[in-house]
C-alpha cells in the first residue's frame, strides 16, 4: 500500500530536500506554500515528483501559524489521499535575528507561532489519522534549541519548545504506534543563510569542527534514517558538523 506524507515548508531549503527524498522513498506528498513566489516553486516540485518518482503530490496554500489554515492543508491532503496519513514533517520556520530590547512583540510572536505553535496545530490535526498504524512525526528543531544564540531569543525559545513537544508527544503516542522525533540541524546553506556575506560565512564555517556549512541533503538523509528506524522515538538528532555536542 502506498504511503502518504504531509510536509510543511517543503518548497525551499531543507524542506525541498526532504520533499525530494520522500518522493524517492515512494511517498505521496502534500506540501504547502504561502506566497505567489512559493506557489510557482510548489507547482514545479509537484510536477517533478510526479514525473521523476511516479508518486502523487499536491500543493496547498497554507500559513501554518494559523489553525484554520492548517485545517485546510490537512483536509486537502486527506481528501486527496483517501483519508490515510503515514508521515507528518513539521519543518516550516523563520528567524528574526534581532536583539531582545529592540525586537517588537509582534515579531517575536510571529517566530513563536510559525516555528512552534504551527507544530502543535499540525500535530493536533494529524494525530487522529496517524494513530494505530506505525506512523511518524518528524519536527525540524535547531541547534538553537540546544544552546543559546545571540539575537535569537525568540527562535531558541521556539526550537527548545519543539524539542519538548517532540518528547511529550513521543511519550503519549508510543503506545498508539506513532513515533515522534526531531532533527536539530546546525548551519545549513539555505535562503536562511543566503543574506550572510562570504566573510561572515567563512567565519561561521571556522567555528564548525568539520570546517564547512552543511547542505540540505544532510538533513534529508537524517530524515530518511528516522523514517527507517522503528525503535527510535522521542529523540533529537543533530546533524551539525560537530558544532554542538550536547
Ligand atoms: P527557508 O529556506 O527559508 O525555507 C523556509 C520554509 O518555511 C519555506 O518553504 C517557507 O514557505 C516555509 N514557511 C515559512 N513561514 C511559513 C508559514 N507561516 N506557513 C507555512 N510555511 C512557512 O528555511 P530553511 O533553512 O530550509 O529552514 C527550514 C527549517 O529548518 C526551519 O524550521 C528552520 O528553523 C530550520 N533550521 C534551519 C537551519 C539552517 O541553517 N538553514 C538550521 C537549523 C534549523 P514559503 O516560501 O511559502 O513562505
Short mmCIF file of C-alpha atoms and ligand atoms in Angstrom, two decimals:
data_model
loop_
_atom_site.label_atom_id
_atom_site.label_comp_id
_atom_site.label_asym_id
_atom_site.label_seq_id
_atom_site.Cartn_x
_atom_site.Cartn_y
_atom_site.Cartn_z
CA UNK A 1 0.00 0.00 0.00
CA UNK A 2 1.37 3.44 -0.88
CA UNK A 3 2.17 5.78 1.99
CA UNK A 4 1.20 9.41 2.36
CA UNK A 5 3.09 12.34 3.88
CA UNK A 6 2.45 16.00 4.67
CA UNK A 7 5.47 18.30 4.88
CA UNK A 8 5.33 21.98 5.86
CA UNK A 9 7.82 24.43 4.38
CA UNK A 10 8.51 21.78 1.75
CA UNK A 11 9.18 24.07 -1.20
CA UNK A 12 12.58 25.53 -0.31
CA UNK A 13 15.79 24.75 1.58
CA UNK A 14 15.73 21.81 3.97
CA UNK A 15 12.06 21.20 3.20
CA UNK A 16 12.67 20.89 -0.54
CA UNK A 17 15.46 18.34 0.06
CA UNK A 18 13.20 16.36 2.40
CA UNK A 19 10.30 16.53 -0.09
CA UNK A 20 12.52 15.16 -2.86
CA UNK A 21 13.80 12.39 -0.56
CA UNK A 22 10.20 11.47 0.39
CA UNK A 23 9.47 11.22 -3.35
CA UNK A 24 12.49 8.93 -3.86
CA UNK A 25 11.18 6.78 -1.00
CA UNK A 26 7.83 6.47 -2.81
CA UNK A 27 5.61 8.62 -0.59
CA UNK A 28 2.66 10.58 -1.95
CA UNK A 29 3.23 14.09 -0.67
CA UNK A 30 1.24 17.21 0.27
CA UNK A 31 3.27 20.41 0.53
CA UNK A 32 2.22 23.94 1.45
CA UNK A 33 3.18 27.35 0.12
CA UNK A 34 2.42 30.85 1.41
CA UNK A 35 3.06 33.27 -1.46
CA UNK A 36 2.83 33.63 -5.25
CA UNK A 37 6.59 33.08 -5.45
CA UNK A 38 6.44 29.85 -3.49
CA UNK A 39 3.28 28.71 -5.34
CA UNK A 40 5.39 28.50 -8.53
CA UNK A 41 8.09 26.56 -6.65
CA UNK A 42 5.46 24.23 -5.15
CA UNK A 43 3.80 23.53 -8.50
CA UNK A 44 7.20 22.81 -10.11
CA UNK A 45 8.03 20.43 -7.27
CA UNK A 46 4.68 18.64 -7.60
CA UNK A 47 5.33 18.13 -11.32
CA UNK A 48 8.89 16.90 -10.65
CA UNK A 49 7.67 14.39 -8.02
CA UNK A 50 5.07 13.02 -10.42
CA UNK A 51 7.47 12.89 -13.41
CA UNK A 52 10.58 11.57 -11.67
CA UNK A 53 9.15 9.40 -8.92
CA UNK A 54 5.68 8.50 -10.17
CA UNK A 55 4.16 9.49 -6.84
CA UNK A 56 1.05 11.59 -6.25
CA UNK A 57 1.56 15.12 -4.93
CA UNK A 58 -0.45 18.25 -4.20
CA UNK A 59 0.40 21.79 -3.18
CA UNK A 60 -1.94 23.74 -0.87
CA UNK A 61 -1.76 27.41 0.10
CA UNK A 62 -1.47 27.44 3.89
CA UNK A 63 0.07 29.60 6.60
CA UNK A 64 0.92 27.11 9.34
CA UNK A 65 0.87 29.73 12.10
CA UNK A 66 -2.92 29.82 11.68
CA UNK A 67 -5.11 26.89 12.87
CA UNK A 68 -7.81 27.33 10.21
CA UNK A 69 -5.14 27.37 7.51
CA UNK A 70 -3.61 24.16 8.91
CA UNK A 71 -7.10 22.60 8.90
CA UNK A 72 -7.36 23.42 5.18
CA UNK A 73 -3.95 21.85 4.49
CA UNK A 74 -4.70 18.65 6.40
CA UNK A 75 -8.22 18.29 4.97
CA UNK A 76 -6.98 18.83 1.40
CA UNK A 77 -4.25 16.21 1.89
CA UNK A 78 -6.59 13.66 3.46
CA UNK A 79 -9.28 14.19 0.80
CA UNK A 80 -6.64 13.77 -1.90
CA UNK A 81 -5.04 10.68 -0.33
CA UNK A 82 -8.26 8.89 0.65
CA UNK A 83 -8.04 9.54 4.39
CA UNK A 84 -4.75 7.74 5.13
CA UNK A 85 -1.73 9.56 6.59
CA UNK A 86 1.61 7.96 7.50
CA UNK A 87 4.11 10.79 7.96
CA UNK A 88 3.96 14.41 9.14
CA UNK A 89 7.09 16.51 8.71
CA UNK A 90 6.76 19.79 10.65
CA UNK A 91 9.50 21.86 9.04
CA UNK A 92 8.31 25.43 8.27
CA UNK A 93 10.28 28.06 10.15
CA UNK A 94 11.53 31.65 10.15
CA UNK A 95 14.04 33.78 12.10
CA UNK A 96 14.23 37.44 13.17
CA UNK A 97 17.88 37.90 14.18
CA UNK A 98 17.22 40.92 16.41
CA UNK A 99 18.43 41.92 19.86
CA UNK A 100 15.86 41.39 22.56
CA UNK A 101 15.47 45.05 23.53
CA UNK A 102 14.68 46.35 20.04
CA UNK A 103 12.53 43.46 18.88
CA UNK A 104 8.79 44.14 18.60
CA UNK A 105 6.33 41.79 20.33
CA UNK A 106 4.53 41.09 17.03
CA UNK A 107 7.84 39.96 15.52
CA UNK A 108 8.79 37.56 18.31
CA UNK A 109 5.21 36.21 18.38
CA UNK A 110 5.47 35.55 14.62
CA UNK A 111 8.57 33.42 15.22
CA UNK A 112 6.92 31.53 18.09
CA UNK A 113 3.73 30.98 16.10
CA UNK A 114 5.47 29.91 12.87
CA UNK A 115 8.14 27.69 14.45
CA UNK A 116 6.36 26.19 17.46
CA UNK A 117 2.60 26.81 17.59
CA UNK A 118 2.35 25.57 13.99
CA UNK A 119 3.69 22.19 15.13
CA UNK A 120 1.04 22.00 17.87
CA UNK A 121 -1.64 22.82 15.28
CA UNK A 122 -0.41 20.34 12.67
CA UNK A 123 0.17 17.53 15.20
CA UNK A 124 -3.26 18.14 16.77
CA UNK A 125 -4.96 17.91 13.38
CA UNK A 126 -2.94 14.95 12.02
CA UNK A 127 -2.65 12.66 15.07
CA UNK A 128 -6.19 11.25 14.75
CA UNK A 129 -5.11 9.92 11.32
CA UNK A 130 -1.63 8.80 12.41
CA UNK A 131 -2.55 6.59 15.39
CA UNK A 132 -2.51 2.78 15.42
CA UNK A 133 -0.63 2.06 12.17
CA UNK A 134 3.17 2.59 12.53
CA UNK A 135 3.36 6.26 11.63
CA UNK A 136 5.85 9.01 12.22
CA UNK A 137 6.13 12.73 13.04
CA UNK A 138 9.46 14.48 12.43
CA UNK A 139 9.90 18.04 13.69
CA UNK A 140 12.63 20.37 12.47
CA UNK A 141 14.22 21.90 15.58
CA UNK A 142 17.67 23.57 15.51
CA UNK A 143 20.95 23.71 17.41
CA UNK A 144 19.32 26.94 18.66
CA UNK A 145 17.03 24.65 20.66
CA UNK A 146 20.05 23.03 22.32
CA UNK A 147 22.27 26.06 23.09
CA UNK A 148 21.84 29.83 23.36
CA UNK A 149 22.40 32.04 20.30
CA UNK A 150 22.82 35.84 20.42
CA UNK A 151 19.90 37.79 18.84
CA UNK A 152 17.83 34.60 18.60
CA UNK A 153 15.94 34.51 21.93
CA UNK A 154 12.57 34.01 20.20
CA UNK A 155 13.97 31.37 17.83
CA UNK A 156 15.80 29.49 20.62
CA UNK A 157 12.66 29.55 22.79
CA UNK A 158 10.60 28.17 19.91
CA UNK A 159 13.12 25.46 18.99
CA UNK A 160 13.59 24.34 22.64
CA UNK A 161 9.79 24.14 22.70
CA UNK A 162 9.87 21.94 19.60
CA UNK A 163 12.20 19.51 21.40
CA UNK A 164 9.89 19.46 24.45
CA UNK A 165 6.85 18.91 22.24
CA UNK A 166 8.68 16.06 20.47
CA UNK A 167 9.45 14.26 23.74
CA UNK A 168 5.95 14.73 25.18
CA UNK A 169 4.12 13.54 22.05
CA UNK A 170 6.56 10.61 21.71
CA UNK A 171 5.74 9.56 25.29
CA UNK A 172 1.98 9.99 24.87
CA UNK A 173 1.67 8.28 21.49
CA UNK A 174 4.25 5.47 21.68
CA UNK A 175 1.51 3.02 22.78
CA UNK A 176 -0.52 4.08 19.71
CA UNK A 177 2.33 3.32 17.27
CA UNK A 178 3.23 6.92 16.43
CA UNK A 179 6.97 7.67 16.63
CA UNK A 180 7.87 11.33 17.17
CA UNK A 181 11.43 12.60 16.67
CA UNK A 182 13.18 15.88 15.93
CA UNK A 183 16.10 16.92 13.75
CA UNK A 184 18.17 19.81 15.13
CA UNK A 185 20.27 21.00 12.16
CA UNK A 186 23.41 23.02 12.62
CA UNK A 187 24.26 25.66 10.00
CA UNK A 188 22.92 24.57 6.61
CA UNK A 189 23.14 26.56 3.37
CA UNK A 190 19.60 27.68 2.50
CA UNK A 191 17.81 31.02 1.92
CA UNK A 192 18.00 31.45 5.71
CA UNK A 193 21.81 31.90 5.41
CA UNK A 194 21.97 33.46 1.92
CA UNK A 195 21.83 37.03 3.27
CA UNK A 196 25.12 36.45 5.12
CA UNK A 197 28.21 37.73 3.25
CA UNK A 198 31.12 35.44 2.30
CA UNK A 199 33.48 36.73 5.01
CA UNK A 200 30.86 36.04 7.65
CA UNK A 201 30.14 32.61 6.15
CA UNK A 202 33.88 31.79 6.30
CA UNK A 203 33.96 32.92 9.92
CA UNK A 204 30.90 30.76 10.69
CA UNK A 205 32.44 27.75 8.94
CA UNK A 206 35.60 28.18 11.03
CA UNK A 207 33.53 27.64 14.19
CA UNK A 208 32.38 24.22 12.96
CA UNK A 209 34.79 21.35 13.83
CA UNK A 210 34.19 19.74 10.42
CA UNK A 211 35.06 23.11 8.83
CA UNK A 212 32.12 23.65 6.48
CA UNK A 213 28.45 24.62 6.39
CA UNK A 214 26.15 21.66 5.76
CA UNK A 215 23.83 21.09 2.82
CA UNK A 216 20.07 20.35 2.78
CA UNK A 217 20.82 16.77 1.66
CA UNK A 218 22.47 16.17 5.07
CA UNK A 219 19.10 16.83 6.67
CA UNK A 220 17.12 14.81 4.12
CA UNK A 221 19.44 11.86 4.84
CA UNK A 222 18.75 12.20 8.56
CA UNK A 223 15.01 12.26 7.87
CA UNK A 224 15.30 9.07 5.81
CA UNK A 225 17.20 7.39 8.66
CA UNK A 226 14.48 8.36 11.18
CA UNK A 227 11.77 7.00 8.88
CA UNK A 228 13.67 3.71 8.65
CA UNK A 229 14.34 3.32 12.39
CA UNK A 230 11.37 1.53 14.02
CA UNK A 231 12.77 1.62 17.61
CA UNK A 232 13.58 5.36 17.56
CA UNK A 233 11.21 7.76 19.31
CA UNK A 234 11.42 10.89 21.46
CA UNK A 235 14.90 11.66 20.15
CA UNK A 236 16.51 14.80 18.77
CA UNK A 237 19.25 14.09 16.24
CA UNK A 238 21.57 16.99 15.44
CA UNK A 239 23.48 16.88 12.12
CA UNK A 240 25.76 19.86 12.80
CA UNK A 241 29.37 19.04 11.79
CA UNK A 242 30.33 18.85 15.48
CA UNK A 243 29.23 22.46 16.14
CA UNK A 244 27.23 21.38 19.20
CA UNK A 245 27.88 18.16 21.11
CA UNK A 246 25.11 18.01 23.73
P1 LIG B 1 13.97 28.51 4.16
O1 LIG B 1 14.81 28.10 3.01
O2 LIG B 1 13.81 29.96 4.50
O3 LIG B 1 12.52 27.83 3.99
C1 LIG B 1 11.51 28.07 4.93
C2 LIG B 1 10.27 27.31 4.52
O4 LIG B 1 9.26 27.53 5.53
C3 LIG B 1 9.70 27.79 3.21
O5 LIG B 1 9.23 26.68 2.46
C4 LIG B 1 8.52 28.68 3.65
O6 LIG B 1 7.47 28.69 2.72
C5 LIG B 1 8.06 27.98 4.91
N1 LIG B 1 7.32 28.89 5.77
C6 LIG B 1 7.78 29.98 6.41
N2 LIG B 1 6.78 30.57 7.11
C7 LIG B 1 5.67 29.82 6.88
C8 LIG B 1 4.33 29.91 7.32
N3 LIG B 1 3.90 30.87 8.14
N4 LIG B 1 3.45 28.97 6.90
C9 LIG B 1 3.85 27.97 6.08
N5 LIG B 1 5.11 27.83 5.62
C10 LIG B 1 6.00 28.75 6.02
O7 LIG B 1 14.48 27.88 5.52
P2 LIG B 1 15.27 26.53 5.84
O8 LIG B 1 16.66 26.91 6.18
O9 LIG B 1 15.01 25.48 4.84
O10 LIG B 1 14.55 26.16 7.22
C11 LIG B 1 13.66 25.07 7.34
C12 LIG B 1 13.58 24.69 8.80
O11 LIG B 1 14.89 24.35 9.25
C13 LIG B 1 13.11 25.83 9.71
O12 LIG B 1 12.28 25.30 10.72
C14 LIG B 1 14.41 26.34 10.31
O13 LIG B 1 14.21 26.95 11.55
C15 LIG B 1 15.20 25.04 10.43
N6 LIG B 1 16.66 25.21 10.53
C16 LIG B 1 17.38 25.75 9.51
C17 LIG B 1 18.77 25.87 9.66
C18 LIG B 1 19.65 26.43 8.58
O14 LIG B 1 20.84 26.66 8.84
N7 LIG B 1 19.15 26.66 7.38
C19 LIG B 1 19.38 25.44 10.85
C20 LIG B 1 18.59 24.92 11.86
C21 LIG B 1 17.23 24.78 11.69
P3 LIG B 1 7.19 29.99 1.81
O15 LIG B 1 8.39 30.17 0.95
O16 LIG B 1 5.95 29.64 1.09
O17 LIG B 1 6.98 31.11 2.80
#
